[in-house]
Coordinates of C-alpha atoms in Angstrom, one line a residue:
X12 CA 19.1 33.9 29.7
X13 CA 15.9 32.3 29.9
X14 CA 14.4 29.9 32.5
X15 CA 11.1 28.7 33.1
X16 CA 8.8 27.8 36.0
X17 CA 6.5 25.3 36.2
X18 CA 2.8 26.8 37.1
X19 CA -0.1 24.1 37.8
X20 CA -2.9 25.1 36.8
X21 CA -6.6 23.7 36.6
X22 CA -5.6 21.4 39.7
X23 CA -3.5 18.2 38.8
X24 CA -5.2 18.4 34.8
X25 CA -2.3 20.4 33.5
X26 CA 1.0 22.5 33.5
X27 CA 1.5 25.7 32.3
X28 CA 5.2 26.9 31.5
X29 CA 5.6 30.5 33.4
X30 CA 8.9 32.2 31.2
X31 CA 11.3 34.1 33.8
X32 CA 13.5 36.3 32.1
X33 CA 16.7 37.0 34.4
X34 CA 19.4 40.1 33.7
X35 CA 22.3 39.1 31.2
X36 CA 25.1 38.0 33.1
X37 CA 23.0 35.8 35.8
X38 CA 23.4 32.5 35.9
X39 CA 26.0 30.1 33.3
X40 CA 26.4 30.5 30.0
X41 CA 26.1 27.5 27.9
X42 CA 29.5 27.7 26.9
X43 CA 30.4 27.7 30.9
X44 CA 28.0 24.8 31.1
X45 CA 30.1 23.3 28.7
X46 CA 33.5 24.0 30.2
X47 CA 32.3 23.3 33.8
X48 CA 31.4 19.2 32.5
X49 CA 35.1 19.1 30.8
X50 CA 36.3 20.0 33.9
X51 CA 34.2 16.3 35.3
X52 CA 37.3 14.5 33.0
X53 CA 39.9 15.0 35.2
X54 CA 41.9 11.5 35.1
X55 CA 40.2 10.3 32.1
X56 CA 41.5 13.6 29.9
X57 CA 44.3 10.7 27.7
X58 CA 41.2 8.4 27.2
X59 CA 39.0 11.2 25.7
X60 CA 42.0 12.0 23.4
X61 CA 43.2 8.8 22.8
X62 CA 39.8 8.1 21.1
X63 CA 39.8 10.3 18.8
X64 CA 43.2 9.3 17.6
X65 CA 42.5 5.5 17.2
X66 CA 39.4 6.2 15.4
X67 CA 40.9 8.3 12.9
X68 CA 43.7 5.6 12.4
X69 CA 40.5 2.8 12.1
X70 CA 39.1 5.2 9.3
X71 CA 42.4 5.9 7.6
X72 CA 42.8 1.9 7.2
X73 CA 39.3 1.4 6.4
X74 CA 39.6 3.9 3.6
X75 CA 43.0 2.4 2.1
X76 CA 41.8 -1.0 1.9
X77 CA 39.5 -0.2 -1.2
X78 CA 42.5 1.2 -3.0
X79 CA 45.3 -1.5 -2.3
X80 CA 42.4 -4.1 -3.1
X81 CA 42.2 -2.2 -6.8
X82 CA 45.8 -2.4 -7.1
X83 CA 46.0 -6.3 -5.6
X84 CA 43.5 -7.0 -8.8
X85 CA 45.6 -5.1 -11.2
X86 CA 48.8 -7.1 -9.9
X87 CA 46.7 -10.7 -10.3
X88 CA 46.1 -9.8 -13.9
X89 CA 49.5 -9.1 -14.4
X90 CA 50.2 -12.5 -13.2
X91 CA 51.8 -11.1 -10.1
X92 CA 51.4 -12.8 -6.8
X93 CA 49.8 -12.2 -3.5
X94 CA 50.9 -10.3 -0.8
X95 CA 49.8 -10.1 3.1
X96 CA 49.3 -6.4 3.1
X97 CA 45.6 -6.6 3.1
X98 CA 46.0 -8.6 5.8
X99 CA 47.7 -6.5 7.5
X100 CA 45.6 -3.2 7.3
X101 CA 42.7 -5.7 8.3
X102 CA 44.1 -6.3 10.9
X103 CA 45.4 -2.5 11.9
X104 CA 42.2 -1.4 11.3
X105 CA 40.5 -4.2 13.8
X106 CA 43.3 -3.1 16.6
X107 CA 42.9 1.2 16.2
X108 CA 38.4 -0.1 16.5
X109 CA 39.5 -1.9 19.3
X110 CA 41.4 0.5 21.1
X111 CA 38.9 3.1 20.1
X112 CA 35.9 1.8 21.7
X113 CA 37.6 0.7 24.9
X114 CA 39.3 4.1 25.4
X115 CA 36.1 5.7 23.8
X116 CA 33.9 3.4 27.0
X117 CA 36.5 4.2 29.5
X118 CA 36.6 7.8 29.0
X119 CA 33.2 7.9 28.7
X120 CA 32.0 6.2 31.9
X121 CA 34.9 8.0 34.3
X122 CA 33.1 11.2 32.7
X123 CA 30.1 10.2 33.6
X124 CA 31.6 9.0 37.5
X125 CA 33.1 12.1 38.4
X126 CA 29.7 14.3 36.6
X127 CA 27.5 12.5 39.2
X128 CA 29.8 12.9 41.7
X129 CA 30.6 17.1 41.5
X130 CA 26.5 16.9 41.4
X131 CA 26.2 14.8 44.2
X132 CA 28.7 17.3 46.2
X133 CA 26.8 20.4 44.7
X134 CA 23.2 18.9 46.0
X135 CA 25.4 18.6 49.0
X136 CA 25.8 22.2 49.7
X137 CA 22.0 23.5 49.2
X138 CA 20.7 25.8 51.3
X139 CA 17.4 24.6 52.8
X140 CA 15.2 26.7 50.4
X141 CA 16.7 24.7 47.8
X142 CA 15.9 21.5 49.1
X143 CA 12.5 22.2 49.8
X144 CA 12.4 23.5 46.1
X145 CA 13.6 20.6 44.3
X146 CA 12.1 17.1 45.3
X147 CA 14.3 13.9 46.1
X148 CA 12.9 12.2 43.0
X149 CA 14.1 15.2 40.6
X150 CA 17.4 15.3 42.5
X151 CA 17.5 11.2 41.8
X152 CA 16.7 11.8 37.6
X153 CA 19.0 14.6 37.3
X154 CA 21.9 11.8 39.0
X155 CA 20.9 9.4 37.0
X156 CA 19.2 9.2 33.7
X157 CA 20.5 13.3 32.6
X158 CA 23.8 11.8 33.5
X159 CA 23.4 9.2 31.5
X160 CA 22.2 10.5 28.6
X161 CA 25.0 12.9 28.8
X162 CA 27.4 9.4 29.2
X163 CA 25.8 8.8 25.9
X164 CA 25.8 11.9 23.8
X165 CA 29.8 12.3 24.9
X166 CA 30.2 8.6 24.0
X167 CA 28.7 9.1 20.0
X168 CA 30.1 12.7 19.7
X169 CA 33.6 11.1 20.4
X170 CA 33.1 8.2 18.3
X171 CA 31.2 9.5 15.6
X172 CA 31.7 13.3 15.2
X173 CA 35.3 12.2 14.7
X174 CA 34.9 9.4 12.3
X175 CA 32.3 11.2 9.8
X176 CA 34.5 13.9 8.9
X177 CA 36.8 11.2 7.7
X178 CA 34.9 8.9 6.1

């Protein structure tokens, strides 16, 4: 793994990235990373899979409207009459998009509760050298706006990595 240290250099006019290169096997892999912010779902784990779920049901809908619409035509011309089926996936469709983006919001924000939280209780147990190291208003972005934008990227890859594949 690589990190980096921040060097200033030429006074306050610039920053210089410094690269540390630590032994294999120090630190967390990114796949760790990964599995240690799963771990921040806890009581929100049937949310997170309930989403996925309703919004492939919203997609299946959405896709078989087309095709009974071309079929309602065909039965018009043949002097058939009309049916409430399309009203009825309309309306299937609108309940799994409903269910998926309050599930999808739910999961999403308990996520993003309990991430802050198991930070919060890591910052907790710092030695001294590490808070002299990291300043308050780093500690304060990395509990708010990284957690956010995590929030966000779990929200779309929820929503959308499981919709595309579908659509």
């Amino acid at each position: 793994l690589v990190s980096y240290k921040v060097v200033h250099t030429n006074g306050n006019r610039g920053c210089a990235m410094e690269n540390n290169n630590r032994k294999s096997g120090a630190g967390v892999s990114r796949q760790g990373s990964w599995l240690m912010m799963l771990r921040s779902l806890r009581e929100f784990k049937k949310d997170a899979l309930l989403t996925p779920i309703t919004v492939m049901g919203e997609v299946v809908f959405e896709a078989l409207i087309p095709y009974e619409i071309a079929l309602l035509v065909n039965e018009v011309k043949a002097g058939c009459g009309l049916d409430g089926i399309l009203l009825l996936m309309a309306l299937c469709a609108l309940a799994c998009g409903y269910v998926a983006g309050i599930t999808c919001a739910r999961a999403s924000c308990g996520f993003a509760k309990n991430l802050r939280q198991d930070v919060f209780y890591q910052i907790q147990e710092f030695s001294f050298g590490n808070i002299d190291r990291f300043s308050s208003a780093s500690l304060v972005t990395r509990l708010t706006t990284d957690i956010q934008n995590i929030q966000m990227a779990f929200m779309m890859l929820v929503r959308t990595a499981f919709r595309a594949p579908f659509n």
